GROMACS .gro file of C-alpha atoms in nm:
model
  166
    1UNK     CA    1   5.669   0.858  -1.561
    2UNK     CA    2   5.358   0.813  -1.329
    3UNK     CA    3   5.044   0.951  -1.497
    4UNK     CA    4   4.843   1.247  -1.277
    5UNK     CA    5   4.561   1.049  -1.236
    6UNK     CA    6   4.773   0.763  -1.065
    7UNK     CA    7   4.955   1.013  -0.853
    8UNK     CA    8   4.618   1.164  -0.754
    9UNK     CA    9   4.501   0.772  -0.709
   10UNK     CA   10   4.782   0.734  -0.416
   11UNK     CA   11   4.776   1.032  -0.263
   12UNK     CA   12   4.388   0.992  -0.212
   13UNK     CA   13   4.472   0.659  -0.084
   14UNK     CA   14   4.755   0.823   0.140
   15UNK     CA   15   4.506   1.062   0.261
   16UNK     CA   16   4.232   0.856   0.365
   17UNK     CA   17   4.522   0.614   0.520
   18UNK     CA   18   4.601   0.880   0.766
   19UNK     CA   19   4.197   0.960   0.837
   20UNK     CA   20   4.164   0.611   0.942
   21UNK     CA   21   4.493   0.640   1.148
   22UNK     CA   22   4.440   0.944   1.318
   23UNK     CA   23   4.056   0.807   1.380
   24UNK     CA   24   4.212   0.496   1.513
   25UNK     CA   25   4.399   0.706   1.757
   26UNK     CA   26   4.143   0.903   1.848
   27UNK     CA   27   3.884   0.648   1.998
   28UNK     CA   28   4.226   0.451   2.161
   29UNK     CA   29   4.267   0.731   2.333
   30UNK     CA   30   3.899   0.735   2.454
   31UNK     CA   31   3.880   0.421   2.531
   32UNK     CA   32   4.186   0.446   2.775
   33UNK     CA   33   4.028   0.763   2.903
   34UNK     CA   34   3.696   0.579   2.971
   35UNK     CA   35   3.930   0.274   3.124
   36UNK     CA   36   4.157   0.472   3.350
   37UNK     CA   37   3.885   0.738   3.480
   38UNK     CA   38   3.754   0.436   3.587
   39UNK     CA   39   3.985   0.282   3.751
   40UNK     CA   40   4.188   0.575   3.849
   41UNK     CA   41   4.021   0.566   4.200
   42UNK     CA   42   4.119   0.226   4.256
   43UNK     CA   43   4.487   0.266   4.187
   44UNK     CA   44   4.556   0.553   4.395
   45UNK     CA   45   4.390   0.390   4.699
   46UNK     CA   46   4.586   0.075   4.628
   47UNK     CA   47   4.920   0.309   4.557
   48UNK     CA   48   4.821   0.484   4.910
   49UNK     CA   49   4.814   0.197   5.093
   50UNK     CA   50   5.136   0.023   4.953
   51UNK     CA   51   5.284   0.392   5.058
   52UNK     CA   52   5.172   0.311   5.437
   53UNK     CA   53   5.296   0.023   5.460
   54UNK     CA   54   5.641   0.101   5.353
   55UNK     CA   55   5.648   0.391   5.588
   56UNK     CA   56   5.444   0.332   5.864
   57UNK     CA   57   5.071   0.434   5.951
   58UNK     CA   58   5.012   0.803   5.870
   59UNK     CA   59   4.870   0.994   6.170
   60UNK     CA   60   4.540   1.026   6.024
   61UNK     CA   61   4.511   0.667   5.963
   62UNK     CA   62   4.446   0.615   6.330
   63UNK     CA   63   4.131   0.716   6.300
   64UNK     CA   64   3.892   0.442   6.150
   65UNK     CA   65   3.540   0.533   5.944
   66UNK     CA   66   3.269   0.295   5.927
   67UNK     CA   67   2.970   0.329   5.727
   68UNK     CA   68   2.633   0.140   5.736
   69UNK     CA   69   2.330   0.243   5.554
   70UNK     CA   70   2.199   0.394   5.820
   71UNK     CA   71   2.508   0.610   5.947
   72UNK     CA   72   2.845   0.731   5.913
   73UNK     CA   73   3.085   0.699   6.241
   74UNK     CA   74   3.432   0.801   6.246
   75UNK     CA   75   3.635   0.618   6.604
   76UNK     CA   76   3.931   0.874   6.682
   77UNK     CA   77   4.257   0.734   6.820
   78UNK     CA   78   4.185   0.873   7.177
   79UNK     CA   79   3.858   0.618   7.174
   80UNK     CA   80   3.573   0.918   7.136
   81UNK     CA   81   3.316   0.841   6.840
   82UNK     CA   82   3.164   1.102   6.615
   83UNK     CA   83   2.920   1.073   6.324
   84UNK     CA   84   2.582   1.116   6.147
   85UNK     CA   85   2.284   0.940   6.021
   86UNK     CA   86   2.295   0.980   5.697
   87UNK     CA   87   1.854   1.078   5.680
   88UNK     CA   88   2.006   1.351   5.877
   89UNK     CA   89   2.313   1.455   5.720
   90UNK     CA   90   2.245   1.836   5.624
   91UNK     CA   91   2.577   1.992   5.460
   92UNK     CA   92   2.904   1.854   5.382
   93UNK     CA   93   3.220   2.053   5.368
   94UNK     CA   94   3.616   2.015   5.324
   95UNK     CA   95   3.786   2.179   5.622
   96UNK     CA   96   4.170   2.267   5.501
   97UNK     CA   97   4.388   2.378   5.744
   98UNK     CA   98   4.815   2.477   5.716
   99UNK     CA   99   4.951   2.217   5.919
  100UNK     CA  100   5.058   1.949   5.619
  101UNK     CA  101   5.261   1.792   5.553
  102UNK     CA  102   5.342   1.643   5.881
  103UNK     CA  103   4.988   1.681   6.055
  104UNK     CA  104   4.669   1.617   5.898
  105UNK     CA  105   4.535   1.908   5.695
  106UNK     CA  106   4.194   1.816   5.517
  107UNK     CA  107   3.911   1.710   5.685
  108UNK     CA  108   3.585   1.653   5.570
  109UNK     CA  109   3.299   1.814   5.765
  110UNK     CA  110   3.021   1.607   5.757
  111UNK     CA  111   2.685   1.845   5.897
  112UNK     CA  112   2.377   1.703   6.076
  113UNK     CA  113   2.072   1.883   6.254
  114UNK     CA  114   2.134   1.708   6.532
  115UNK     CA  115   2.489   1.582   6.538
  116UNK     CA  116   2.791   1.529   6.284
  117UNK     CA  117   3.185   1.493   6.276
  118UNK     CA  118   3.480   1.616   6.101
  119UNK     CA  119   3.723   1.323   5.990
  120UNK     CA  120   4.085   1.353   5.813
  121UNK     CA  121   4.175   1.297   5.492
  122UNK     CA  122   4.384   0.921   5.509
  123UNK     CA  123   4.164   0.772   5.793
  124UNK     CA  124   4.134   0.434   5.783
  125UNK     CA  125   3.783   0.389   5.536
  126UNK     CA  126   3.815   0.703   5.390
  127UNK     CA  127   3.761   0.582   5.025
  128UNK     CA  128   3.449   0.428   5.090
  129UNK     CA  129   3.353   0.765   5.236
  130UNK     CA  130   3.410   0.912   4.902
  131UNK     CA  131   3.262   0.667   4.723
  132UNK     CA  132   2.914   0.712   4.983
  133UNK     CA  133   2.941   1.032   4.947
  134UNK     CA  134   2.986   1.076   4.561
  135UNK     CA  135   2.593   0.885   4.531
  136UNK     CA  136   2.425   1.227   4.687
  137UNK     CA  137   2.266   1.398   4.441
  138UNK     CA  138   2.476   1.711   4.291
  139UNK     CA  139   2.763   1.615   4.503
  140UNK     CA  140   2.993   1.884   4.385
  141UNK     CA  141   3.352   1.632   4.283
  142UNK     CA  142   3.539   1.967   4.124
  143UNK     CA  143   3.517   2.118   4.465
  144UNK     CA  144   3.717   1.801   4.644
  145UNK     CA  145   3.937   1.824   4.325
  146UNK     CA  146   3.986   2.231   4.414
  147UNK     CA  147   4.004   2.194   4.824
  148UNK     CA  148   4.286   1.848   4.769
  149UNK     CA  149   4.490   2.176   4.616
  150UNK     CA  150   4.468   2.435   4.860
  151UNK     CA  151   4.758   2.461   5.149
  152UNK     CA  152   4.590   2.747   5.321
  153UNK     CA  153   4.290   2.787   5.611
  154UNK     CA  154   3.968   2.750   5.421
  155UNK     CA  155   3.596   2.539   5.390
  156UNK     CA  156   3.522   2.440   5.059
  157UNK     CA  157   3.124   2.342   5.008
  158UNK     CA  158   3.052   1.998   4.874
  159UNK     CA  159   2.720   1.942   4.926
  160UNK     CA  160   2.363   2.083   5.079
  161UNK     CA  161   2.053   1.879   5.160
  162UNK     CA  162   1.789   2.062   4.972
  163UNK     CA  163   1.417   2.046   5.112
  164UNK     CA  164   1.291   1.704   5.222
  165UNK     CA  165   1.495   1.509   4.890
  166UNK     CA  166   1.821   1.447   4.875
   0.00000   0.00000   0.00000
């Protein structure tokens, strides 16, 4: 028969077995969180664009965004232009609307002095737009997360030039 201070000699070795395991776990699981936060972005754009192609353009693909470091633009498929310098860009908002699935139903709203434009959700260059966008200071990303959910009329606030500094 096993003497106690044996038994206690494995089952403190059992013990600090399953620490190390469950510690192990623990900063895998971070580590994949870390890894697919950042590429999480990435893949849906990529999975977005696979889905296009296998069905066709999306309406609101029609509509092409380009972006310099001066401006935003956004070309609409009936040939009129709309956009913003970004020195002047003021306010920018999600626009939701009901008319998903088969129309497009977010928009952002992007808010100048002087000028501006609203552009769709899926327009050709719209994840660069993100990504531009995501670089202004308290750019609010739970908002986008909370308007991508809504299926009702509504303008959800993103972002607000504040005094002279971004």
């Amino acid at each position: 028969m096993p003497s106690l201070r044996s038994v206690k000699t494995v089952l403190i070795s059992l013990l600090i077995a399953a620490g190390l395991a469950g510690m192990l776990v623990f900063w895998v699981r971070r580590l994949a969180s870390r890894f697919a936060g950042r590429h999480l972005a990435e893949a849906l754009r990529v999975g977005r664009d696979l889905a296009r192609v296998k069905r066709g353009l999306d309406p609101e693909s029609h509509f092409v965004v380009h972006i310099s470091e001066e401006s935003v633009w956004c070309e609409r498929p009936d040939g009129r232009i709309e956009g913003v310098n970004w020195s002047d860009l003021r306010r920018v908002e999600i626009l939701t609307t009901s008319g998903g699935p088969f129309s497009p139903d977010i928009f952002w709203v992007l808010s100048g002095s002087e000028t501006g434009c609203v552009i769709p959700w899926g327009a050709t260059g719209d994840g660069v737009l993100l990504e531009h966008l995501q670089r202004l200071p308290r750019f609010n990303n739970a908002a986008v997360i909370s308007a991508s959910a809504k299926t009702e009329e509504g303008l959800t606030f993103c972002w607000q030039k504040i005094g002279r500094i971004w």
